Coordinates of C-alpha atoms in Angstrom, one line a residue:
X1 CA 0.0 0.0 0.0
X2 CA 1.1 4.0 -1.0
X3 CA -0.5 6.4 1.3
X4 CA 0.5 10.3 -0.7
X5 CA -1.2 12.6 1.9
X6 CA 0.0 16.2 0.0
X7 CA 0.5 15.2 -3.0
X8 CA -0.5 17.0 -6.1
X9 CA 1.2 15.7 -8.8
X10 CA 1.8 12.2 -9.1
X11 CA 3.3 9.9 -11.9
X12 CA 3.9 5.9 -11.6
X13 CA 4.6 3.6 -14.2
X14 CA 3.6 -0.4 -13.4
X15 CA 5.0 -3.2 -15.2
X16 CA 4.2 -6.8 -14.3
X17 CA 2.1 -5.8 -11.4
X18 CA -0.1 -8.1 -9.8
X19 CA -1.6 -6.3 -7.2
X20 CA -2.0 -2.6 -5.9
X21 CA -3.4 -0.2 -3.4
X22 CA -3.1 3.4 -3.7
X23 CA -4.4 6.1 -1.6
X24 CA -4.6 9.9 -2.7
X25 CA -6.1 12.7 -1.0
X26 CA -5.5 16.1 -2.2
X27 CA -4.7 16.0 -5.7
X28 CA -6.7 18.3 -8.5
X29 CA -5.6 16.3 -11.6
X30 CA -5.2 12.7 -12.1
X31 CA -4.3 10.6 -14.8
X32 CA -4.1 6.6 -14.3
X33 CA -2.6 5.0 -17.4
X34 CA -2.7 0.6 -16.1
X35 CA -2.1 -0.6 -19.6
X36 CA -0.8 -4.2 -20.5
X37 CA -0.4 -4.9 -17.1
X38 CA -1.3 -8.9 -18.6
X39 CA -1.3 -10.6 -15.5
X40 CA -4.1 -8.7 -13.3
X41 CA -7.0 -10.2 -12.9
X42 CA -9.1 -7.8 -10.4
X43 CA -8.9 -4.2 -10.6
X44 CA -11.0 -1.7 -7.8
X45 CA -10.1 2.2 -8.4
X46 CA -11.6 3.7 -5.6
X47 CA -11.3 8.1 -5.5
X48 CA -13.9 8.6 -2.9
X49 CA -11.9 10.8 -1.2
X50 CA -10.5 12.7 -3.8
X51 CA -12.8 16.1 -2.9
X52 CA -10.5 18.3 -4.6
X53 CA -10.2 16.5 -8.0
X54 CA -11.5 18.8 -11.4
X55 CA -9.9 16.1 -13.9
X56 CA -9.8 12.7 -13.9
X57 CA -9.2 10.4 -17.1
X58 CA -8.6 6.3 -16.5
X59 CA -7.0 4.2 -19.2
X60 CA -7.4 0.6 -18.7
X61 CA -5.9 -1.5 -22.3
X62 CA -4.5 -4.3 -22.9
X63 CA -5.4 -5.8 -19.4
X64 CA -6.3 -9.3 -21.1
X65 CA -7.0 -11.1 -17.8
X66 CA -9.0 -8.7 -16.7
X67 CA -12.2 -10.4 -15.4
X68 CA -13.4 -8.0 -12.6
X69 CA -13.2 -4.4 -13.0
X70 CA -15.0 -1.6 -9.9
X71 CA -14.4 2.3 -10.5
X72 CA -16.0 4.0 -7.6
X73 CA -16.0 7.6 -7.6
X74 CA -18.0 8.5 -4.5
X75 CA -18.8 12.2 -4.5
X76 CA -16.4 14.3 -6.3
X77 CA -18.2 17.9 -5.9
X78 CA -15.4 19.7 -8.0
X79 CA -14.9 17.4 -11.2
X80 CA -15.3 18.5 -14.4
X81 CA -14.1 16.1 -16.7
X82 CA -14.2 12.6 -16.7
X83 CA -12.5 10.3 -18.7
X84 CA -12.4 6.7 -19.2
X85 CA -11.3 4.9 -21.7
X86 CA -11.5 0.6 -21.9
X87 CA -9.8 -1.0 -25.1
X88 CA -9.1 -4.4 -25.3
X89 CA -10.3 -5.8 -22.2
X90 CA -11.3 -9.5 -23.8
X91 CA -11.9 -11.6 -20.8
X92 CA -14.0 -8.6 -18.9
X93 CA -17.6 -10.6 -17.2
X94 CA -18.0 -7.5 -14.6
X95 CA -18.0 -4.1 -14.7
X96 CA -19.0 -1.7 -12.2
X97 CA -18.6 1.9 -12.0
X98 CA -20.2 4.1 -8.7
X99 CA -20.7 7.2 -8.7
X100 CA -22.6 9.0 -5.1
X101 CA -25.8 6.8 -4.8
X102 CA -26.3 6.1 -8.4
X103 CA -24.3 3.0 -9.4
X104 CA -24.2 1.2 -12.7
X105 CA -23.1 -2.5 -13.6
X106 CA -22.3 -3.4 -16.8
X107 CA -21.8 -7.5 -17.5

């Protein structure tokens, strides 16, 4: 687990991962590029907390295990663009993205 209290800018590049926990707080902009990261099979992105975020884009390719994918976003009062972009994800059954109360599954 990565716990980046202050952070505001924030760059990490993954290679054979098989397993990660991140926590953010403060940061504004966020970009999270997980592509061809072939053996991960379950993937949660949770930015609940992330109050202060105006930009958000998530770019999940080339994860071709990938059975189980949940984005929750929780409230995020200040964000203004949303971005999320899904490309080759062959072996995905589950998909469920949360957003406040409203939540939507996809399978």
């Amino acid at each position: 687990m990565i716990e980046l209290g202050e952070l505001v800018n924030l760059a990490i590049e993954l290679g054979e991962l098989a397993k990660l926990i991140i926590e953010l707080c403060e940061l504004t902009k966020l970009i999270i590029e997980l592509c061809e990261l072939t053996e991960l099979t379950k993937l949660t992105i949770d930015l609940c907390e992330l109050t202060k975020l105006t930009q958000l884009t998530i770019e999940l390719c080339e994860l071709t295990k990938l059975t189980k994918l949940t984005i929750e976003l929780g409230e995020l009062p200040k964000l203004t663009k949303l971005t999320i972009e899904l490309s080759e994800l062959t072996k995905l059954t589950k998909l469920t993205i949360k957003h406040e109360v409203d939540e939507i599954v996809t399978v």
